Coordinates of C-alpha atoms in Angstrom, one line a residue:
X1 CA 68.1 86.2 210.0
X2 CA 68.0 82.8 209.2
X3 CA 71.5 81.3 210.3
X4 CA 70.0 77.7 209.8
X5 CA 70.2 78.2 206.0
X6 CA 72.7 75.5 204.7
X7 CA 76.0 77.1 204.0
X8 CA 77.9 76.1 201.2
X9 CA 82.2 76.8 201.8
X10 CA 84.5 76.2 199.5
X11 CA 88.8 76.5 200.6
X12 CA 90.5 77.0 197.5
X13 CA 94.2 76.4 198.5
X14 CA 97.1 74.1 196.7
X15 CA 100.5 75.5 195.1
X16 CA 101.5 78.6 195.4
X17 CA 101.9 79.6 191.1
X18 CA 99.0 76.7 190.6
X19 CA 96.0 79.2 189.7
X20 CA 94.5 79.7 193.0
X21 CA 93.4 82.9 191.4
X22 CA 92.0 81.8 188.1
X23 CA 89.9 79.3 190.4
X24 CA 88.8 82.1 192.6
X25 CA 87.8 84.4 189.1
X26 CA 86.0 81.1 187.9
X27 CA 83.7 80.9 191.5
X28 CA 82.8 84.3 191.2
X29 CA 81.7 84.1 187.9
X30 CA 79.4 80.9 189.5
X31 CA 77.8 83.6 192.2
X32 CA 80.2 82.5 195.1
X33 CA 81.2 85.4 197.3
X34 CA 85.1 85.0 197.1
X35 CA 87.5 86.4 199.7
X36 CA 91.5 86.3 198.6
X37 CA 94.1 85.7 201.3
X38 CA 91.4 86.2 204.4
X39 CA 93.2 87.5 207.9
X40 CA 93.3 83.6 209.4
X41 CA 93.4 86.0 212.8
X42 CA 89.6 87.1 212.0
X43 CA 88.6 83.5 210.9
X44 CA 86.1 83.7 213.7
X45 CA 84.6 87.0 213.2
X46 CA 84.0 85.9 209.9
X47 CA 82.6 82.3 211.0
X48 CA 80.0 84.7 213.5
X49 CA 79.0 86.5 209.7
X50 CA 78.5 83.7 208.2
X51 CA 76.3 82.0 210.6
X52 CA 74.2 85.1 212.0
X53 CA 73.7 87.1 208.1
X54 CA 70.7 88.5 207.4
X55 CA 70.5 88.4 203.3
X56 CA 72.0 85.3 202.5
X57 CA 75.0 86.9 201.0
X58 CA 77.4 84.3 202.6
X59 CA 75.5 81.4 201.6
X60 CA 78.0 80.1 199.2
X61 CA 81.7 81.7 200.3
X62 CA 84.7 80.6 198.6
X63 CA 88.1 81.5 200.7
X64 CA 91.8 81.1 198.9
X65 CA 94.3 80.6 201.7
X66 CA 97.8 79.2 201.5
X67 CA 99.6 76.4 203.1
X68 CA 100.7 77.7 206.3
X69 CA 97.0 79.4 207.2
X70 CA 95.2 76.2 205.6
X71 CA 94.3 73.5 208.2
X72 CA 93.7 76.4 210.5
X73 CA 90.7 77.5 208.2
X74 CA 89.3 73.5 207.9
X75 CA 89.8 72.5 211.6
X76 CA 87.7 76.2 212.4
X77 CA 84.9 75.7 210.0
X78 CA 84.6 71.6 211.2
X79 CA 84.6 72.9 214.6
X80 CA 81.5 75.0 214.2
X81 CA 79.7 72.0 212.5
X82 CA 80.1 73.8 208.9
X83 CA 81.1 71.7 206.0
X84 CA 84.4 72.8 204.1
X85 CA 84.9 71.7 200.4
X86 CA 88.7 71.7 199.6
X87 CA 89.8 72.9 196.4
X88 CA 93.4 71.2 196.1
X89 CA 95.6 73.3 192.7
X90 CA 99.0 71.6 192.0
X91 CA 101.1 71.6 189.1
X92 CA 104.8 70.2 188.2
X93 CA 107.6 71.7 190.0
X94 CA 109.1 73.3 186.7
X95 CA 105.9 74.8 185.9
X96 CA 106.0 76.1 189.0
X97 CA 109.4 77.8 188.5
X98 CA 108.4 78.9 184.9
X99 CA 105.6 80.9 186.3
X100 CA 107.3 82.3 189.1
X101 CA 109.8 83.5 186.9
X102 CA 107.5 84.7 184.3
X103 CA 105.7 86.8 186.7
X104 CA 108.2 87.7 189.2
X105 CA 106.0 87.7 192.2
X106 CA 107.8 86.3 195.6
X107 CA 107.1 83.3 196.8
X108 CA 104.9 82.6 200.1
X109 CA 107.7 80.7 202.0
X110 CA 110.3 83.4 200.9
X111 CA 108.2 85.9 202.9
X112 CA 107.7 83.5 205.9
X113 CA 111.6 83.1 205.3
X114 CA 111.2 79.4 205.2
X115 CA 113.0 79.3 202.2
X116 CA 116.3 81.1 200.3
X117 CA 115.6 80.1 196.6
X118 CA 112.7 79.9 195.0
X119 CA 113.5 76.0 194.2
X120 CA 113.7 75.5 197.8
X121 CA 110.3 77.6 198.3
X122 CA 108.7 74.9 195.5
X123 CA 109.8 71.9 197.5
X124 CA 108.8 73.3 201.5
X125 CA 105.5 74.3 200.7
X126 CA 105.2 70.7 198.7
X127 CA 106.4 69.2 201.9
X128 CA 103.6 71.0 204.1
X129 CA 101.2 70.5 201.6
X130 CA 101.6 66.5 201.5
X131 CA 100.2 66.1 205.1
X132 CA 97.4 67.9 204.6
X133 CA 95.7 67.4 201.0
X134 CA 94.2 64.6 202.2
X135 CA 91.0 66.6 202.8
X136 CA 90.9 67.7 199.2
X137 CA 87.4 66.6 197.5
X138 CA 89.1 68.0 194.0
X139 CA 92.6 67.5 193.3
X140 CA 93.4 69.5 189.9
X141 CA 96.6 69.4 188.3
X142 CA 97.0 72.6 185.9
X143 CA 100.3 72.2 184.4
X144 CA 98.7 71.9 181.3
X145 CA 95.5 73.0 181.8
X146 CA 93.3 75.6 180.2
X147 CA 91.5 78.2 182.1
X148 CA 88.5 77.1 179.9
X149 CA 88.9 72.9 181.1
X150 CA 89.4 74.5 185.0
X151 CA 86.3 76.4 184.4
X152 CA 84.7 73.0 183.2
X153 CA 86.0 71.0 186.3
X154 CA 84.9 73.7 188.7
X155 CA 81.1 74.3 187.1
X156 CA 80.6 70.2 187.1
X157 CA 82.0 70.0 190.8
X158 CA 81.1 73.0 193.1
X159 CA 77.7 74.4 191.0
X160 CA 75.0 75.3 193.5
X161 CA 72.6 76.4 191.3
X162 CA 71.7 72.6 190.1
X163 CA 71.7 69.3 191.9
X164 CA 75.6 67.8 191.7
X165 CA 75.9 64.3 189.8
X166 CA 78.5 62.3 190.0
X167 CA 81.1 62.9 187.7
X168 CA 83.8 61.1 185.8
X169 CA 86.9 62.5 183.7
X170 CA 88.7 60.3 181.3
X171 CA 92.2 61.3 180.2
X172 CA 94.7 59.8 178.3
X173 CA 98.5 61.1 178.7
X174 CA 102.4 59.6 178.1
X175 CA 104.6 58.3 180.4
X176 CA 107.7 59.8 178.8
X177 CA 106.3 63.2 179.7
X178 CA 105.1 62.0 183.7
X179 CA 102.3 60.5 185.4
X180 CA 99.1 63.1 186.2
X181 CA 99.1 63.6 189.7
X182 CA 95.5 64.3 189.7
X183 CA 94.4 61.0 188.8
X184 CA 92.2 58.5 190.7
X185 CA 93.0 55.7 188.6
X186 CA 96.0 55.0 186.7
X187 CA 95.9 52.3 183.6
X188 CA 99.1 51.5 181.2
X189 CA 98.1 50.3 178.5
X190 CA 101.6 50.0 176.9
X191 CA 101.5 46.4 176.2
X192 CA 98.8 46.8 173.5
X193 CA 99.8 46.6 169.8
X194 CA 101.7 49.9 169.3
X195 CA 100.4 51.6 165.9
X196 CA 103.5 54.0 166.3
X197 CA 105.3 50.9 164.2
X198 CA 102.8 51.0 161.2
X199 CA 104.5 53.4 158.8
X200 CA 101.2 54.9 157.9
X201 CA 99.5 55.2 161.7
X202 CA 102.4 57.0 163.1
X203 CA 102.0 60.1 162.6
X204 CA 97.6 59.7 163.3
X205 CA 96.0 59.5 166.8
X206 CA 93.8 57.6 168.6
X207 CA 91.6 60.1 167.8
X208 CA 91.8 59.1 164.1
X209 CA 89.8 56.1 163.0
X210 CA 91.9 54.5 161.7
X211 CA 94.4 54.3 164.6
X212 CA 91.2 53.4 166.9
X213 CA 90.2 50.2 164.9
X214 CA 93.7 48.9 164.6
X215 CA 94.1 49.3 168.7
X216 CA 90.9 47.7 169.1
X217 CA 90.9 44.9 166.7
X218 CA 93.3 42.2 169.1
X219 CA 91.8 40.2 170.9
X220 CA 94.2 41.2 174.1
X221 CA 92.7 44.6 173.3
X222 CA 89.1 43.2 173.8
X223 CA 90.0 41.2 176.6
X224 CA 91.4 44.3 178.3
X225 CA 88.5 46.4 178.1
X226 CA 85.9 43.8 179.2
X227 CA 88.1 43.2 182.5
X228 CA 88.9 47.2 183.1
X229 CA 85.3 48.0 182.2
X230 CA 83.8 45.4 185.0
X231 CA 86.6 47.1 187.5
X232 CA 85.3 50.4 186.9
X233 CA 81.7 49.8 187.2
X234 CA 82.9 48.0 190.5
X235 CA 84.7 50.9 191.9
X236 CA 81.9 53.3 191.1
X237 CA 79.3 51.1 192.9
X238 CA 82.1 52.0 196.0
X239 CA 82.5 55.2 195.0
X240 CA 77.9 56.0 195.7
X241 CA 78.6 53.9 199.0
X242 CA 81.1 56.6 200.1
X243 CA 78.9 59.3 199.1
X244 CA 81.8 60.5 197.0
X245 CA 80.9 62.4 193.2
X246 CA 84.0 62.6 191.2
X247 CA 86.1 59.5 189.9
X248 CA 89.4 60.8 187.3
X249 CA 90.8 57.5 185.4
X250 CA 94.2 58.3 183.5
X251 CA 94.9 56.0 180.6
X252 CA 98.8 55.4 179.7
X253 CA 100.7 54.8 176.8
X254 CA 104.4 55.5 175.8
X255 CA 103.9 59.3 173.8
X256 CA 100.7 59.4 174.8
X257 CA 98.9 59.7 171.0
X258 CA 98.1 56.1 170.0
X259 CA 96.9 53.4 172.5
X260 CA 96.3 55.5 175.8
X261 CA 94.0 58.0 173.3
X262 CA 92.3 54.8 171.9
X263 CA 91.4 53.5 175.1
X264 CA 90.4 57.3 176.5
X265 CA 87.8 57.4 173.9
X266 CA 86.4 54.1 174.3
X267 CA 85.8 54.6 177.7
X268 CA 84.4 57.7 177.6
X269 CA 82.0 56.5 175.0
X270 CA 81.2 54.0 177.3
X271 CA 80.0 55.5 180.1
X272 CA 78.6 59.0 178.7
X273 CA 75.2 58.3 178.6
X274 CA 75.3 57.1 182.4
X275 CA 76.9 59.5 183.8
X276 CA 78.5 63.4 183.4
X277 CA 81.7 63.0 181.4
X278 CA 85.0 65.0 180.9
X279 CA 87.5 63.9 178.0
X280 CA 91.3 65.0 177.7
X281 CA 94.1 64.2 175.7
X282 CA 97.1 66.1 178.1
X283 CA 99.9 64.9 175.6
X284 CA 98.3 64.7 172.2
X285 CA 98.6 67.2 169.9
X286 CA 95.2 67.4 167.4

């Protein structure tokens, strides 16, 4: 026995509909031992396993749980002096009700009977879970996500096998289809020079050269970058102060395929030889 080991917990919890399970399949696939929708009544029987195992096999434990069992988990494990990382899954409220309605499983607070309608289940469990994801050291939105960028996320974040660095993701996205609600940082970049206007750019990306040097050629452009460049490196000097290892900047335009896609690219070029970094394009079609 050697219950002195360092234990490494994970809470995977968020929206019901949001992928808890998909996160859960991903952590197992890392070597975490994963429980699904854990008794909260035996919470300490398994805290006395975890702390008194013999073979190690609880070393890295990942636990789904849902928003009425969830702080009830966190204020258990932070009682006993055990460190809980908090997994946080949301998505949009109609891809929410898509899904439900795809799969046509009931929904959590329609068995607790704190809801009549599905829509009302959406919006209760949104209203619990506002108060509480706080705690969250990831917040991952997956309304447009693919398993294979939330198997990304997960392996960069809660890996055990290799020392975690610190982390940035870059994405760009369009206002006309909603803000990322996963997003540290949000820029809008929608008074730049809009290359939708140039006959022969609109239908290109950012991601095309041709789109990128026409962003990047003014002068506000230029000015732009140098100032949001010196605020990043500002915020991540903050960011190794507060010991924390992830930092997710969203950059904004109108559609989301032009300037917000320019600027996405830039940055990431800029700061991918310093540090681990994730690019996305949420509303640009390539």
């Amino acid at each position: 026995m050697n219950g002195s080991n360092k234990k490494n917990i994970v809470l995977i919890t968020g929206m019901s509909g949001a992928g808890k399970t998909s996160a859960m399949n991903v952590l197992e696939d890392m070597g975490y031992y994963c429980i699904d929708n854990f008794p909260v009544q035996l919470i300490s029987s398994l805290g006395h396993l975890i702390r008194e195992q013999s073979d190690h096999r609880y070393d890295n434990i990942a636990l789904a749980t849902n928003a009425v069992d969830y702080m009830q988990f966190v204020n258990y494990f932070e009682n006993i002096d055990m460190t809980v990382n908090v997994v946080f899954l949301d998505a949009s409220n109609e891809e929410l009700l898509l899904r439900y309605r795809f799969t046509r499983r009931h929904h959590p607070m329609l068995l607790y009977s704190m809801a009549n309608t599905l829509e009302e289940a959406i919006e209760v469990e949104r209203d619990l879970f506002d108060r509480l994801n706080e705690r969250a050291i990831l917040h991952i939105d997956t309304t447009k996500l693919s398993l294979q960028e939330l198997r990304k996320l997960l392996f960069s974040r809660l890996s055990f096998k290799v020392k975690p660095e610190f982390t940035i993701s870059f994405m760009s996205f369009g206002f006309k289809h909603g803000l990322p609600i996963d997003a540290d940082i949000v820029s809008d970049v929608r008074f730049l020079p809009n290359p939708y206007y140039v006959e022969d750019l609109r239908q290109k990306t950012g991601n095309d050269q041709e789109v990128y040097d026409y962003v990047m050629k003014f002068d506000e452009t230029k000015e732009f970058c140098r100032r949001f460049h010196d605020y990043i490196d500002y915020v991540l000097k903050q960011y190794a102060k507060q010991k924390r290892s992830h930092l997710s900047i969203a950059v904004g335009c109108t559609g989301g395929h032009h300037r917000s896609v320019t600027i996405a690219n830039w940055l990431y070029n800029e700061y991918k030889d310093r540090y681990q970094c994730f690019l996305s394009h949420r509303d640009c079609e390539v």
